Short mmCIF file of C-alpha atoms in Angstrom, two decimals:
data_model
loop_
_atom_site.label_atom_id
_atom_site.label_comp_id
_atom_site.label_asym_id
_atom_site.label_seq_id
_atom_site.Cartn_x
_atom_site.Cartn_y
_atom_site.Cartn_z
CA MET A 86 33.56 -81.22 13.87
CA SER A 87 32.69 -79.40 10.63
CA ASP A 88 33.43 -80.29 7.06
CA GLU A 89 34.52 -77.36 4.87
CA THR A 90 33.05 -79.05 1.79
CA VAL A 91 29.49 -79.21 3.16
CA TRP A 92 27.36 -76.18 2.35
CA GLN A 93 23.88 -75.29 3.46
CA TYR A 94 21.60 -73.91 0.76
CA TRP A 95 18.68 -71.60 1.40
CA ILE A 96 15.99 -71.07 -1.22
CA VAL A 97 14.54 -67.57 -1.09
CA ARG A 98 11.25 -67.41 -2.95
CA VAL A 99 10.50 -63.91 -4.23
CA GLY A 100 6.72 -63.64 -4.45
CA ALA A 101 6.37 -60.43 -6.43
CA ALA A 102 9.20 -59.26 -8.63
CA GLY A 103 8.95 -55.87 -10.27
CA GLU A 104 7.28 -55.91 -13.65
CA THR A 105 8.39 -53.92 -16.66
CA TRP A 106 6.27 -52.75 -19.56
CA PHE A 107 7.20 -51.17 -22.86
CA ARG A 108 6.20 -47.52 -23.02
CA ILE A 109 6.01 -45.83 -26.41
CA ASP A 110 7.37 -42.50 -25.16
CA GLU A 111 10.23 -44.11 -23.16
CA GLY A 112 11.08 -47.40 -24.93
CA GLU A 113 13.21 -48.14 -27.96
CA CYS A 114 12.06 -50.63 -30.59
CA ASP A 115 14.32 -53.68 -31.11
CA TYR A 116 16.05 -52.88 -27.81
CA ASP A 117 13.55 -52.82 -24.91
CA PRO A 118 11.35 -55.88 -24.25
CA LEU A 119 7.58 -55.53 -24.47
CA GLU A 120 7.15 -56.99 -21.00
CA GLY A 121 9.17 -58.80 -18.36
CA PHE A 122 10.28 -58.53 -14.78
CA VAL A 123 13.14 -57.01 -12.85
CA LEU A 124 15.29 -59.09 -10.52
CA ALA A 125 15.22 -57.91 -6.92
CA ARG A 126 18.95 -57.10 -6.77
CA ASP A 127 18.50 -54.84 -3.74
CA LEU A 128 16.76 -57.65 -1.83
CA GLU A 129 19.44 -60.13 -2.90
CA SER A 130 22.19 -57.79 -1.66
CA VAL A 131 20.59 -57.27 1.76
CA VAL A 132 19.87 -60.96 2.35
CA ASN A 133 23.34 -62.02 1.13
CA ALA A 134 24.92 -59.49 3.50
CA ILE A 135 23.25 -61.01 6.57
CA ALA A 136 23.49 -64.68 5.55
CA PRO A 137 25.96 -66.82 7.50
CA PRO A 138 29.20 -67.33 5.56
CA HIS A 139 28.82 -71.13 5.40
CA THR A 140 25.53 -70.87 3.49
CA ARG A 141 24.61 -70.25 -0.13
CA LEU A 142 21.41 -68.46 -1.14
CA VAL A 143 19.38 -69.45 -4.18
CA PHE A 144 16.77 -66.90 -5.27
CA SER A 145 13.67 -68.29 -6.97
CA TYR A 146 11.50 -65.97 -9.04
CA ALA A 147 9.14 -68.74 -10.18
CA ALA A 148 5.47 -68.04 -9.68
#
């Protein structure tokens, strides 16, 4: 017997997210950050597509 209110959570730890850097010839002052990282949206889409429907994925970008 299954309970519809019980969810299984999976924590996906992303080891190396893409980094971004400000480039003088490409960036815009007061708009683009000096540094940061890019979320792995493509990875999140692929893993969410194959995850069982009764589960929820939590993506962790912590180092």
